Structure formats: C-alpha cells, structure tokens
Amino acid sequence: MTVADTNNFFQNQEGNGPGSAVEPTASEISQGYTTITKNPDPLPMLFQPKTIRGLTLKNHMVLSPMCMYSATDGFATNFHLAHIGQYAIRGVGMIIMEDTGVLPEGRATPTCLGLWKDEQIEKLSEIVNLAHAHNAAIGIQLTHGGRKSSTATMWLRRKEGILVDAEKGGWPDKVVGPSAVPYADDWWHPKELTIEEIHHIQQSFADSVVRAEKAGFDVIELHAAHGYLFHQFLSPISNKRTDEYGGSLQNRARMLVETVRRIRKVWSQEKPLFVRISVTDWVEPSDEDPTGGWTEEDSIELAKLLAKEEVDLIDCSANGLSPKQIIPPLVPGFQVPFAAAIKKSVPEVLTAAVGYITEAKQANDILEEGKADLIYLGRVMLRNPNFVLDAAAQLGVYPQYPHQYEKGRNKTQITLY
C-alpha cells in the first residue's frame, strides 16, 4: 500500500477526479452536504464522460485557450502553473493551454508561450502533471501569428501602441504572411513566404508536437482562426498567391492540410488532434473583396478535408482576419450555430461550441440538442473558476470535490469540527 505524502501537492485525487458526478453517501446527506439523494439518470450530458480516441474526459467542459501574456522567452512561468492549476483543481474536464508559438517569430507578442526548443518542455510538463493529478485532460494550442506577430501585450497597447519594434523585443523584419498584405495599413507589412519557408514552418509545427508529446499533453489543437497564419492562408482577403498555396479553396487549405499530415505522423494515434477555425470572416462582399472572405460554406468544405486527415474535432470560433469585420450582436451562444452547421454537414468530425456560453443549462442544452460535442468556456471561467462545480448544483448533480476543498461545499446545516 502506498501512503500518501501530504507534502506532495500533486498527489492523485481519488475516483474520476473533481468535477465528475458521484453518488452522495448517506453520511454526506445526513450532514447537510446535499439534498440530492441520487444523481439524475441519465446524467445531464454536460456531466457525462466523453471519449475521443484513447482519451476519456470526465465531463464535457473545456477551458478554452486564452492568451495570458505571461511567458518569458516563450517559457511557461509559475503564473501558468497557478492559472492552469486552479481549473484542474476545480473540475474542468479538459484544459487547452493558450496559443503557443512554434517559432520565436511566430508568437503574437514577446510574452506569448513557445515550444520551439526542448528547454521549454520542463515547466510545461510540471503543469501537465498537476492537471493529470486531478484527472483533467490537458491540451496545448500551437500557432504561428503570421502577419499578426510582433504585437504588444494586450494591456500595454493603450500606452505603447499595437506594434512592438526591435528595440522593445519585437521582430518586425521577420513578420511574414501568405502574401505581402498587412492586416491594416498601420500594422507591420509582412514578407510573402517562399515555398521553402512554408515547409520550414510546417516542420516547426511537427517538431513542437514532438515536444508536446514529451511534455505529456493529451491533445494538440492547431490555431487556424482569429487571423493567424493558417487563417491568413485560408482567406482570399489575405491570400493573393497564384501558386499551389493560393487560388482555389483546396490550394488555400493546403498549408493547413499538409501540416496536419506531418503532425499525424509524429503524434500518437491514441491522442486526439483538434483544429480551431474562424468559421467566417464576417466581412461583407465589396469591390475590393468580392468574396467576402472566408465563409461558413468554406468552413464546411475545410472540415471535410480535415476529417479525411484524421482531425478529430473542429473548434468553431469566428472573425479576427480583417478590421472590416462586422460582428453581429453578442447574444448568448452567438457562435453555436457554426458548430451545429459543421456537425450536421460533416458528421464524421466532432465540433466544439464557443462564444458567450455562460450558463449551465445553456451549455447542457447545446449538447443535448446535438449542436456540438464539447463546450469551450472562456471568459466565464475567468470570472468564475468554480463554474463546473456550480454548474453541477444548478443541474442537480452531486460532483466530486477536490479533497482539499470538501469543507467548502454549500451545506444545509452547520457541522462544527
């Protein structure tokens, strides 16, 4: 028998871990921990396990990747350990770490994470171990910013402007894109990538995946949304190439598809591969951009291509490619129809819904109505890291708590000890 080391803060939690549904004991009921005598049967889908390839999630809730701008030379820091740890402790089924540059010049800002060298593995592995100790799956989102690289940390932009020059640690001379078309006139003007440079970036993604495997990550998510490099290749607004990486949808998708192929050769077949896309650019057709850019119909065709390349899930976001975008009113679940459309049209690939999902019933209804397979939760998690445990109470589910926080359960009577 192994005796738990009370000084080991990574010791494994029992059972399926915090955030999983468990039946309350007679003792817990008598002490006023719950008025629930038995969990619903069936459980609300939000709290049912979900298996993708060889990975089983304890519930359907995922911490969406969100930039924290707290890395040093691409290295994760103790901030990341604390930030990610709080969600593992509080029951999230899976965590996707923020977009992580596969090359130093591929970061959006100098304070973004990186995984372009082996030395960056160690701290990430520590974070992975903490997540796994609480039976939370953990993935990492890999990216190259393309023409949106060498920009300022978000909270510094009001004082210092959007762009970061070489004197402040930026790399304006290394900003690249599919074409020499800037995001806006006052942004860095990118250099058009050569075929050789495209292949180098593709291999850099594969190399970073090998490092992610060594760190112990369960999932890779490629960031092909929000105006970053893969998205720049996909959209005719930013891709004006006339070679095999431009023109038709299949050609514009080639950069991403070829990268997926390289990754699948080095990433375990037991582990899922996700891709986040902007389902639409939300740009109105004009004389300058008669297509209106990337559309929902294009995304459906892309999903078909990616499904053939063994991509398991499409994370369905939107916009970020053009300052001309017109985002509709931010009503609850405003991007959910994108996940539903791809799920209906391409049933062989899973989808994740994201965007203004803030309530437990809302999230559960999305799943039970067949609109998506996973729920990505972003800003609501920043406001309330306890979302999963609170959602359980709202849906009549008795969740496992982290051992250290058991005394924090809401009780109907006071027990002195």
Short mmCIF file of C-alpha atoms in Angstrom, two decimals:
data_model
loop_
_atom_site.label_atom_id
_atom_site.label_comp_id
_atom_site.label_asym_id
_atom_site.label_seq_id
_atom_site.Cartn_x
_atom_site.Cartn_y
_atom_site.Cartn_z
CA MET A 1 0.00 0.00 0.00
CA THR A 2 1.30 3.44 -0.93
CA VAL A 3 1.00 6.03 1.81
CA ALA A 4 0.01 9.46 0.55
CA ASP A 5 2.72 12.05 1.02
CA THR A 6 0.98 15.11 2.49
CA ASN A 7 3.81 17.28 1.19
CA ASN A 8 3.16 16.13 -2.39
CA PHE A 9 0.69 18.63 -3.73
CA PHE A 10 0.44 16.67 -6.99
CA GLN A 11 -0.91 13.55 -5.27
CA ASN A 12 -3.71 11.97 -7.27
CA GLN A 13 -7.32 12.66 -6.38
CA GLU A 14 -9.46 9.56 -5.90
CA GLY A 15 -12.03 8.32 -8.40
CA ASN A 16 -12.55 10.24 -11.63
CA GLY A 17 -11.39 13.47 -10.04
CA PRO A 18 -13.04 16.79 -9.21
CA GLY A 19 -15.94 17.73 -11.48
CA SER A 20 -17.08 14.16 -12.08
CA ALA A 21 -20.51 13.03 -10.96
CA VAL A 22 -20.53 10.81 -7.86
CA GLU A 23 -23.37 9.42 -5.75
CA PRO A 24 -23.67 11.10 -2.34
CA THR A 25 -23.21 8.87 0.68
CA ALA A 26 -25.74 8.59 3.50
CA SER A 27 -23.25 10.40 5.74
CA GLU A 28 -22.93 13.33 3.31
CA ILE A 29 -26.71 13.61 3.07
CA SER A 30 -27.16 13.49 6.86
CA GLN A 31 -24.51 16.18 7.34
CA GLY A 32 -26.36 18.53 5.00
CA TYR A 33 -23.87 18.50 2.15
CA THR A 34 -26.69 17.90 -0.32
CA THR A 35 -30.41 17.43 -0.66
CA ILE A 36 -29.73 15.16 -3.64
CA THR A 37 -30.16 11.51 -2.67
CA LYS A 38 -29.30 10.21 -6.14
CA ASN A 39 -27.95 11.76 -9.33
CA PRO A 40 -30.27 12.08 -12.35
CA ASP A 41 -30.42 9.03 -14.62
CA PRO A 42 -29.30 9.69 -17.24
CA LEU A 43 -26.90 12.38 -16.14
CA PRO A 44 -27.11 15.73 -17.90
CA MET A 45 -24.81 15.36 -20.90
CA LEU A 46 -22.60 18.17 -19.59
CA PHE A 47 -21.53 15.79 -16.80
CA GLN A 48 -21.32 12.57 -18.77
CA PRO A 49 -17.87 11.27 -19.75
CA LYS A 50 -16.73 11.78 -23.34
CA THR A 51 -14.27 9.52 -25.16
CA ILE A 52 -12.25 10.70 -28.17
CA ARG A 53 -9.77 8.14 -29.48
CA GLY A 54 -7.93 6.82 -26.42
CA LEU A 55 -8.81 9.80 -24.22
CA THR A 56 -11.82 9.86 -21.89
CA LEU A 57 -12.89 13.19 -20.41
CA LYS A 58 -14.74 13.15 -17.09
CA ASN A 59 -17.20 15.79 -18.34
CA HIS A 60 -17.89 17.84 -21.48
CA MET A 61 -16.47 21.16 -20.26
CA VAL A 62 -13.22 22.54 -21.71
CA LEU A 63 -11.22 25.56 -20.65
CA SER A 64 -10.86 27.49 -23.89
CA PRO A 65 -7.32 28.58 -24.83
CA MET A 66 -6.83 32.21 -23.83
CA CYS A 67 -3.61 34.22 -24.09
CA MET A 68 -2.22 35.17 -20.70
CA TYR A 69 0.83 37.12 -21.96
CA SER A 70 2.91 35.89 -19.03
CA ALA A 71 5.74 33.88 -20.60
CA THR A 72 9.44 34.76 -20.60
CA ASP A 73 11.25 33.95 -23.86
CA GLY A 74 8.42 31.53 -24.56
CA PHE A 75 8.91 29.69 -21.25
CA ALA A 76 5.90 28.97 -19.07
CA THR A 77 6.12 30.51 -15.61
CA ASN A 78 4.67 29.96 -12.15
CA PHE A 79 1.76 32.11 -13.26
CA HIS A 80 0.80 29.41 -15.76
CA LEU A 81 1.12 26.72 -13.09
CA ALA A 82 -1.25 28.64 -10.81
CA HIS A 83 -3.59 29.68 -13.61
CA ILE A 84 -4.00 26.23 -15.16
CA GLY A 85 -3.89 24.51 -11.78
CA GLN A 86 -6.96 26.31 -10.47
CA TYR A 87 -9.10 24.86 -13.27
CA ALA A 88 -7.72 21.34 -12.87
CA ILE A 89 -8.43 21.51 -9.14
CA ARG A 90 -11.97 22.81 -9.70
CA GLY A 91 -13.11 20.08 -12.06
CA VAL A 92 -12.74 21.11 -15.71
CA GLY A 93 -12.85 18.06 -17.96
CA MET A 94 -10.11 19.33 -20.25
CA ILE A 95 -7.83 22.36 -20.36
CA ILE A 96 -6.40 23.75 -23.59
CA MET A 97 -3.35 25.87 -22.88
CA GLU A 98 -3.10 29.17 -24.71
CA ASP A 99 -1.73 29.61 -28.21
CA THR A 100 1.93 28.65 -28.19
CA GLY A 101 4.41 29.71 -30.84
CA VAL A 102 6.21 27.02 -32.82
CA LEU A 103 8.89 29.58 -33.68
CA PRO A 104 10.00 32.65 -31.71
CA GLU A 105 8.91 34.90 -34.58
CA GLY A 106 5.58 33.05 -34.72
CA ARG A 107 4.38 34.47 -31.41
CA ALA A 108 1.78 37.20 -31.41
CA THR A 109 3.63 39.04 -28.63
CA PRO A 110 7.01 38.73 -26.87
CA THR A 111 5.14 37.46 -23.79
CA CYS A 112 3.34 34.57 -25.50
CA LEU A 113 4.21 30.93 -24.80
CA GLY A 114 6.56 28.98 -27.06
CA LEU A 115 7.53 25.39 -27.72
CA TRP A 116 10.31 25.81 -30.26
CA LYS A 117 13.11 24.36 -28.12
CA ASP A 118 13.50 21.38 -25.81
CA GLU A 119 14.27 23.51 -22.77
CA GLN A 120 10.66 24.75 -22.78
CA ILE A 121 9.35 21.23 -22.10
CA GLU A 122 10.21 21.00 -18.40
CA LYS A 123 7.86 23.66 -17.00
CA LEU A 124 5.04 22.58 -19.30
CA SER A 125 5.49 19.02 -18.06
CA GLU A 126 5.08 20.25 -14.48
CA ILE A 127 1.78 21.86 -15.45
CA VAL A 128 0.65 18.71 -17.25
CA ASN A 129 1.42 16.61 -14.16
CA LEU A 130 -0.69 18.90 -11.98
CA ALA A 131 -3.63 18.60 -14.38
CA HIS A 132 -3.33 14.82 -14.56
CA ALA A 133 -3.21 14.53 -10.76
CA HIS A 134 -6.77 15.88 -10.78
CA ASN A 135 -7.81 13.69 -13.72
CA ALA A 136 -8.12 16.69 -16.01
CA ALA A 137 -7.06 16.15 -19.61
CA ILE A 138 -4.81 18.86 -20.96
CA GLY A 139 -4.02 20.02 -24.47
CA ILE A 140 -1.90 22.75 -25.99
CA GLN A 141 -2.78 25.07 -28.84
CA LEU A 142 0.03 25.57 -31.35
CA THR A 143 0.22 28.61 -33.58
CA HIS A 144 2.12 30.92 -35.87
CA GLY A 145 0.89 34.50 -35.89
CA GLY A 146 1.96 35.35 -39.42
CA ARG A 147 1.21 38.99 -40.21
CA LYS A 148 -0.26 39.49 -36.69
CA SER A 149 3.08 38.77 -34.99
CA SER A 150 5.37 41.16 -33.12
CA THR A 151 2.50 42.98 -31.44
CA ALA A 152 2.20 44.31 -27.91
CA THR A 153 0.96 42.54 -24.81
CA MET A 154 -2.75 43.33 -24.63
CA TRP A 155 -2.77 45.56 -21.55
CA LEU A 156 0.19 47.60 -22.82
CA ARG A 157 -1.44 48.56 -26.11
CA ARG A 158 -3.25 51.62 -24.78
CA LYS A 159 0.04 53.12 -23.58
CA GLU A 160 2.55 51.81 -26.10
CA GLY A 161 0.52 51.07 -29.24
CA ILE A 162 -0.20 47.81 -31.02
CA LEU A 163 3.17 47.08 -32.61
CA VAL A 164 6.46 46.11 -30.95
CA ASP A 165 9.65 47.13 -32.73
CA ALA A 166 13.09 45.54 -32.40
CA GLU A 167 14.17 47.94 -29.65
CA LYS A 168 11.34 46.66 -27.44
CA GLY A 169 11.95 42.99 -28.19
CA GLY A 170 9.88 42.65 -31.36
CA TRP A 171 10.82 41.21 -34.75
CA PRO A 172 9.23 43.39 -37.44
CA ASP A 173 11.73 42.24 -40.06
CA LYS A 174 10.57 38.63 -39.56
CA VAL A 175 6.83 39.22 -39.87
CA VAL A 176 5.51 37.02 -42.70
CA GLY A 177 2.29 36.03 -44.38
CA PRO A 178 0.96 34.13 -47.38
CA SER A 179 1.12 37.43 -49.29
CA ALA A 180 2.59 40.86 -48.69
CA VAL A 181 -0.77 42.12 -47.43
CA PRO A 182 -0.89 43.72 -43.95
CA TYR A 183 -3.77 43.27 -41.51
CA ALA A 184 -4.23 47.05 -41.72
CA ASP A 185 -2.19 49.87 -43.22
CA ASP A 186 -0.75 50.81 -39.82
CA TRP A 187 0.31 47.23 -38.96
CA TRP A 188 3.57 45.51 -39.94
CA HIS A 189 3.76 44.79 -43.66
CA PRO A 190 4.56 41.08 -43.95
CA LYS A 191 7.02 39.45 -46.29
CA GLU A 192 5.47 36.86 -48.59
CA LEU A 193 6.59 33.37 -47.63
CA THR A 194 8.56 31.30 -50.10
CA ILE A 195 7.72 27.63 -50.64
CA GLU A 196 10.83 26.68 -48.69
CA GLU A 197 9.79 28.90 -45.78
CA ILE A 198 6.30 27.40 -45.80
CA HIS A 199 7.77 23.92 -45.47
CA HIS A 200 10.04 25.10 -42.65
CA ILE A 201 7.04 26.41 -40.70
CA GLN A 202 5.12 23.19 -41.32
CA GLN A 203 8.02 21.18 -39.94
CA SER A 204 8.26 23.52 -36.96
CA PHE A 205 4.69 22.59 -36.06
CA ALA A 206 5.58 18.89 -36.25
CA ASP A 207 8.70 19.46 -34.12
CA SER A 208 6.65 21.29 -31.48
CA VAL A 209 4.18 18.40 -31.43
CA VAL A 210 7.04 16.01 -30.62
CA ARG A 211 7.94 18.27 -27.69
CA ALA A 212 4.29 18.39 -26.59
CA GLU A 213 4.26 14.60 -26.58
CA LYS A 214 7.36 14.57 -24.38
CA ALA A 215 5.68 17.04 -22.01
CA GLY A 216 2.75 14.63 -21.67
CA PHE A 217 -0.05 16.61 -23.33
CA ASP A 218 -3.20 14.68 -24.23
CA VAL A 219 -4.42 16.83 -27.13
CA ILE A 220 -2.95 19.07 -29.82
CA GLU A 221 -5.06 21.94 -31.11
CA LEU A 222 -3.89 23.87 -34.16
CA HIS A 223 -4.85 27.54 -34.16
CA ALA A 224 -6.25 28.24 -37.62
CA ALA A 225 -8.56 31.06 -36.50
CA HIS A 226 -8.57 34.71 -35.45
CA GLY A 227 -6.43 35.97 -38.29
CA TYR A 228 -3.28 33.98 -37.54
CA LEU A 229 -1.13 32.35 -40.20
CA PHE A 230 -3.25 29.31 -41.14
CA HIS A 231 -6.32 31.57 -41.28
CA GLN A 232 -4.38 34.02 -43.44
CA PHE A 233 -3.76 31.23 -45.95
CA LEU A 234 -7.41 30.17 -45.89
CA SER A 235 -8.97 33.58 -46.54
CA PRO A 236 -8.84 35.16 -50.00
CA ILE A 237 -8.67 38.54 -48.28
CA SER A 238 -5.13 37.86 -47.08
CA ASN A 239 -4.02 35.17 -49.54
CA LYS A 240 -3.32 36.56 -53.00
CA ARG A 241 -0.89 33.83 -54.07
CA THR A 242 -1.01 32.31 -57.55
CA ASP A 243 0.96 29.14 -56.79
CA GLU A 244 -0.20 25.86 -55.21
CA TYR A 245 -0.88 27.64 -51.90
CA GLY A 246 -3.30 30.19 -53.34
CA GLY A 247 -6.33 30.49 -55.56
CA SER A 248 -8.84 27.68 -55.04
CA LEU A 249 -10.12 26.65 -51.62
CA GLN A 250 -8.15 23.41 -51.85
CA ASN A 251 -4.96 25.37 -52.57
CA ARG A 252 -5.57 27.88 -49.79
CA ALA A 253 -6.21 25.00 -47.39
CA ARG A 254 -3.01 23.22 -48.47
CA MET A 255 -0.80 24.90 -45.84
CA LEU A 256 -3.03 23.61 -43.05
CA VAL A 257 -3.76 20.19 -44.55
CA GLU A 258 -0.08 19.43 -45.19
CA THR A 259 0.77 20.50 -41.64
CA VAL A 260 -1.88 18.15 -40.26
CA ARG A 261 -0.33 15.30 -42.26
CA ARG A 262 3.10 15.99 -40.81
CA ILE A 263 1.65 16.11 -37.30
CA ARG A 264 -0.29 12.88 -37.61
CA LYS A 265 2.99 11.11 -38.48
CA VAL A 266 4.54 12.09 -35.13
CA TRP A 267 1.51 12.42 -32.82
CA SER A 268 0.18 9.29 -31.13
CA GLN A 269 -2.77 7.63 -32.86
CA GLU A 270 -4.32 7.26 -29.41
CA LYS A 271 -4.34 11.02 -28.91
CA PRO A 272 -6.84 13.47 -30.43
CA LEU A 273 -5.99 16.28 -32.83
CA PHE A 274 -8.20 19.39 -32.85
CA VAL A 275 -8.24 22.43 -35.14
CA ARG A 276 -9.70 25.81 -34.18
CA ILE A 277 -11.06 27.74 -37.14
CA SER A 278 -12.85 31.01 -37.71
CA VAL A 279 -15.96 29.70 -39.44
CA THR A 280 -16.49 33.10 -41.06
CA ASP A 281 -14.54 36.32 -41.55
CA TRP A 282 -17.81 38.26 -41.10
CA VAL A 283 -16.75 40.61 -43.90
CA GLU A 284 -19.31 41.94 -46.36
CA PRO A 285 -18.51 41.48 -50.08
CA SER A 286 -17.12 44.61 -51.71
CA ASP A 287 -15.32 45.66 -54.89
CA GLU A 288 -12.02 45.11 -53.06
CA ASP A 289 -13.08 41.75 -51.57
CA PRO A 290 -15.92 40.43 -53.76
CA THR A 291 -15.96 37.05 -51.99
CA GLY A 292 -16.49 38.49 -48.54
CA GLY A 293 -13.51 36.42 -47.46
CA TRP A 294 -13.80 33.07 -45.69
CA THR A 295 -17.38 31.85 -45.22
CA GLU A 296 -19.37 29.19 -43.38
CA GLU A 297 -19.69 27.24 -46.62
CA ASP A 298 -15.89 27.28 -46.99
CA SER A 299 -15.54 26.01 -43.43
CA ILE A 300 -17.80 23.06 -44.13
CA GLU A 301 -15.62 22.10 -47.10
CA LEU A 302 -12.50 22.52 -44.96
CA ALA A 303 -13.98 20.29 -42.27
CA LYS A 304 -14.46 17.56 -44.89
CA LEU A 305 -10.79 17.85 -45.88
CA LEU A 306 -9.61 17.78 -42.27
CA ALA A 307 -11.78 14.80 -41.37
CA LYS A 308 -10.01 12.82 -44.10
CA GLU A 309 -6.68 13.74 -42.48
CA GLU A 310 -7.70 12.29 -39.09
CA VAL A 311 -8.60 15.55 -37.37
CA ASP A 312 -10.99 14.64 -34.57
CA LEU A 313 -12.67 17.94 -33.70
CA ILE A 314 -13.28 21.39 -35.16
CA ASP A 315 -13.32 24.15 -32.55
CA CYS A 316 -15.75 26.62 -34.11
CA SER A 317 -14.94 30.27 -33.50
CA ALA A 318 -15.11 33.26 -35.88
CA ASN A 319 -13.57 36.53 -37.14
CA GLY A 320 -10.16 38.13 -36.50
CA LEU A 321 -8.91 38.25 -40.10
CA SER A 322 -9.90 41.76 -41.13
CA PRO A 323 -10.59 45.09 -39.42
CA LYS A 324 -13.55 45.32 -41.83
CA GLN A 325 -15.34 42.54 -39.97
CA ILE A 326 -18.88 43.24 -38.81
CA ILE A 327 -19.57 41.14 -35.73
CA PRO A 328 -23.27 40.62 -35.00
CA PRO A 329 -24.79 41.46 -31.61
CA LEU A 330 -23.25 39.40 -28.83
CA VAL A 331 -26.29 37.40 -27.80
CA PRO A 332 -25.86 34.20 -25.73
CA GLY A 333 -24.41 31.40 -27.84
CA PHE A 334 -23.96 33.64 -30.87
CA GLN A 335 -21.39 31.28 -32.44
CA VAL A 336 -23.11 27.99 -31.57
CA PRO A 337 -24.85 27.76 -34.99
CA PHE A 338 -21.40 27.39 -36.59
CA ALA A 339 -20.66 24.25 -34.58
CA ALA A 340 -24.15 22.93 -35.34
CA ALA A 341 -23.78 23.55 -39.09
CA ILE A 342 -20.46 21.73 -39.36
CA LYS A 343 -21.67 18.87 -37.15
CA LYS A 344 -24.74 18.43 -39.37
CA SER A 345 -22.85 18.68 -42.67
CA VAL A 346 -19.74 16.71 -41.65
CA PRO A 347 -20.90 14.14 -39.07
CA GLU A 348 -17.59 12.27 -39.19
CA VAL A 349 -15.87 15.10 -37.27
CA LEU A 350 -16.74 16.36 -33.79
CA THR A 351 -17.34 20.03 -33.07
CA ALA A 352 -16.90 22.33 -30.09
CA ALA A 353 -19.13 25.31 -29.41
CA VAL A 354 -17.63 28.51 -28.04
CA GLY A 355 -18.71 32.11 -27.52
CA TYR A 356 -20.94 33.66 -24.86
CA ILE A 357 -21.84 30.34 -23.23
CA THR A 358 -22.31 31.40 -19.64
CA GLU A 359 -24.97 29.22 -18.00
CA ALA A 360 -25.06 25.54 -17.07
CA LYS A 361 -28.47 24.86 -18.63
CA GLN A 362 -27.48 26.71 -21.80
CA ALA A 363 -24.32 24.59 -22.13
CA ASN A 364 -26.15 21.34 -21.42
CA ASP A 365 -28.93 22.17 -23.91
CA ILE A 366 -26.36 22.73 -26.68
CA LEU A 367 -25.06 19.21 -26.14
CA GLU A 368 -28.42 17.50 -25.68
CA GLU A 369 -29.85 19.21 -28.77
CA GLY A 370 -26.95 17.81 -30.80
CA LYS A 371 -25.46 21.19 -31.73
CA ALA A 372 -21.93 20.38 -30.54
CA ASP A 373 -19.88 17.65 -28.87
CA LEU A 374 -17.89 19.73 -26.38
CA ILE A 375 -18.40 23.09 -24.69
CA TYR A 376 -15.47 25.51 -24.66
CA LEU A 377 -15.70 28.03 -21.82
CA GLY A 378 -13.54 31.15 -21.88
CA ARG A 379 -14.30 34.48 -20.26
CA VAL A 380 -16.93 32.99 -17.96
CA MET A 381 -14.17 30.82 -16.50
CA LEU A 382 -12.02 33.89 -15.84
CA ARG A 383 -14.93 35.39 -13.94
CA ASN A 384 -15.80 32.16 -12.14
CA PRO A 385 -13.16 29.42 -11.95
CA ASN A 386 -15.71 27.39 -9.95
CA PHE A 387 -18.06 27.17 -12.96
CA VAL A 388 -18.01 23.36 -13.18
CA LEU A 389 -18.89 22.75 -9.54
CA ASP A 390 -21.53 25.47 -9.61
CA ALA A 391 -22.98 24.01 -12.82
CA ALA A 392 -23.36 20.65 -11.09
CA ALA A 393 -25.50 22.20 -8.36
CA GLN A 394 -27.61 24.02 -10.96
CA LEU A 395 -28.26 20.80 -12.88
CA GLY A 396 -28.99 18.67 -9.81
CA VAL A 397 -25.73 16.70 -9.99
CA TYR A 398 -23.59 15.81 -6.98
CA PRO A 399 -19.96 16.36 -8.05
CA GLN A 400 -16.73 15.11 -6.62
CA TYR A 401 -14.90 17.99 -4.95
CA PRO A 402 -11.14 18.30 -4.67
CA HIS A 403 -10.26 16.75 -1.32
CA GLN A 404 -8.69 19.94 -0.03
CA TYR A 405 -11.88 21.93 -0.78
CA GLU A 406 -14.52 19.49 0.55
CA LYS A 407 -15.27 21.72 3.51
CA GLY A 408 -16.24 24.47 1.06
CA ARG A 409 -19.33 22.66 -0.24
CA ASN A 410 -22.59 24.51 0.37
CA LYS A 411 -24.30 22.89 3.33
CA THR A 412 -27.87 22.98 4.62
CA GLN A 413 -26.67 22.72 8.22
CA ILE A 414 -23.55 23.67 10.15
CA THR A 415 -21.15 20.98 11.36
CA LEU A 416 -18.58 22.10 13.89
CA TYR A 417 -15.15 20.46 13.90
#
